[in-house]
Amino acid sequence: MSWIEDPAFTADEPFGPQTLPYGVLPGGIAVRVGDQALLLRGLALGERLGPLVATGTLDALLAAGRPAWSELRARLVEIVSAASAPRGAELAGLDGAVLPFTVADYVDFYSSRHHAENVGRIFRPDGEALLPNWTHLPIGYHGRAGTVVVSGTPVVRPHGQRRTSAGPVFEPTRRLDIEAEVGFVCGGPVASRLTPSQAVDHVFGVALVNDWSARDVQAWEYQPLGPFLGKSFATSVSAWITPLEAFAVARVSPPPLGNDVLPYLVEERPWGLDVDLEVEWNGVVVSRPPFREMSWTFAQQLAHLSANGATVRPGDLIASGTVSGPARDERGSFLELSWGGKEPVVVGGDERTFLEDGDTVRITATAPGESGSVVGLAEVVGTVSPADER
Ligand code: CA
């Protein structure tokens, strides 16, 4: 029996000892243990590990690389599994978690075939649903690191330019949407030209991402260069980063692309992940997107983004792209769920298409862990605030 007495700290709960995600609370770096957190500042972790967790951010730990990550995780498993509280152990509540690392670069991919086909059909009804490059490379764009915010941060309805029959107007968006995604937090030495198997050692952990999107702004601005102001106003991430090591059992092969890929994108053993997402809109579950349906893995995404010599550095956040499955109730955006606003979604008795002021969206996820346990990804939640006055 662990000295941590918490009904949520068991192997069949998402934040049991098999998960131990890292976050930053007012008391410093912590790992989540059920519905509370273990602060690391007072623990005797030694000369090598101690300084990595003595600050108010995960930055030093991210930079330290895989051997330090593994050593620290093994040590923490020992500590939380002990029968009596080790010296310096201090538990805290989960309130007040901040963005736990400095986001270096933010890249957003587009790796769900179902999402790409749905968006293609909605935005380009007369064209091919999937563009010809999609099965040959992980499509992505460079996003805006400075507006990545921690779960719980209110999302102000953005202004933007949209097209009307009388010409463009600048107003608060009328089509505010979500994108349910899985994010990969990078670390280790600065590197480029990674193979997929090398790329894995540059991923510290996994978090949920909500890539808030203004669809009317996006539809007008995105051609020919892709997303810009329709995406950059806010991107929310979980407050707790689940270490990649917790996902060993969840590893699966992604669905086939239907063609060979070039050698630099070939994975010996693929890094698809069997993660089940759940999207709640004002407390009502409206979708359960399956991450195992993603066609490109994070290892291929990192190999691709660094293939031209571009660097991967600690704090880079790599988002998967909207996770959508083949069924209607597996779609990871309201654009798809409402089919471009034409098929409203019933949310607690109300018919909805896009987000209204005051709406709250919460995304959670779980994956299979060792010995039948459940590995959790911490929620990413956000509530829409009205647009600014001007
Ligand atoms: Ca996205």
PDB file of C-alpha atoms and ligand atoms in Angstrom, residues 106 108-110 115 141 178-181 209-213 215 218 227 231 235 319-323, ligand 1:
ATOM      1  CA  TYR A 106       4.654  25.346 -31.970  1.00  0.00           C
ATOM      2  CA  ASP A 108       0.426  21.862 -35.821  1.00  0.00           C
ATOM      3  CA  PHE A 109      -0.025  18.870 -38.128  1.00  0.00           C
ATOM      4  CA  TYR A 110      -3.057  17.546 -39.991  1.00  0.00           C
ATOM      5  CA  HIS A 115     -10.550  15.087 -40.528  1.00  0.00           C
ATOM      6  CA  TYR A 141       2.117  24.587 -40.428  1.00  0.00           C
ATOM      7  CA  ILE A 178     -12.416  23.645 -31.311  1.00  0.00           C
ATOM      8  CA  GLU A 179      -9.924  21.095 -32.567  1.00  0.00           C
ATOM      9  CA  ALA A 180      -9.323  18.145 -30.221  1.00  0.00           C
ATOM     10  CA  GLU A 181      -5.659  17.195 -30.610  1.00  0.00           C
ATOM     11  CA  VAL A 209      -4.337  20.369 -27.053  1.00  0.00           C
ATOM     12  CA  ASN A 210      -7.368  22.401 -28.054  1.00  0.00           C
ATOM     13  CA  ASP A 211      -6.514  24.332 -31.222  1.00  0.00           C
ATOM     14  CA  TRP A 212      -9.317  26.934 -31.012  1.00  0.00           C
ATOM     15  CA  SER A 213     -10.261  28.004 -34.547  1.00  0.00           C
ATOM     16  CA  ARG A 215     -13.725  29.119 -39.128  1.00  0.00           C
ATOM     17  CA  GLN A 218      -9.876  30.755 -41.597  1.00  0.00           C
ATOM     18  CA  PRO A 227      -3.901  29.044 -41.273  1.00  0.00           C
ATOM     19  CA  LYS A 231      -5.842  29.949 -35.268  1.00  0.00           C
ATOM     20  CA  THR A 235      -4.126  27.264 -28.242  1.00  0.00           C
ATOM     21  CA  ALA A 319       0.316  18.969 -32.160  1.00  0.00           C
ATOM     22  CA  SER A 320      -1.116  16.015 -34.055  1.00  0.00           C
ATOM     23  CA  GLY A 321      -3.885  17.769 -35.929  1.00  0.00           C
ATOM     24  CA  THR A 322      -7.559  17.332 -35.180  1.00  0.00           C
ATOM     25  CA  VAL A 323      -8.336  13.784 -34.143  1.00  0.00           C
TER      26      VAL A 323
HETATM   27 CA    CA B   1      -5.225  22.070 -35.715  1.00  0.00          CA
END
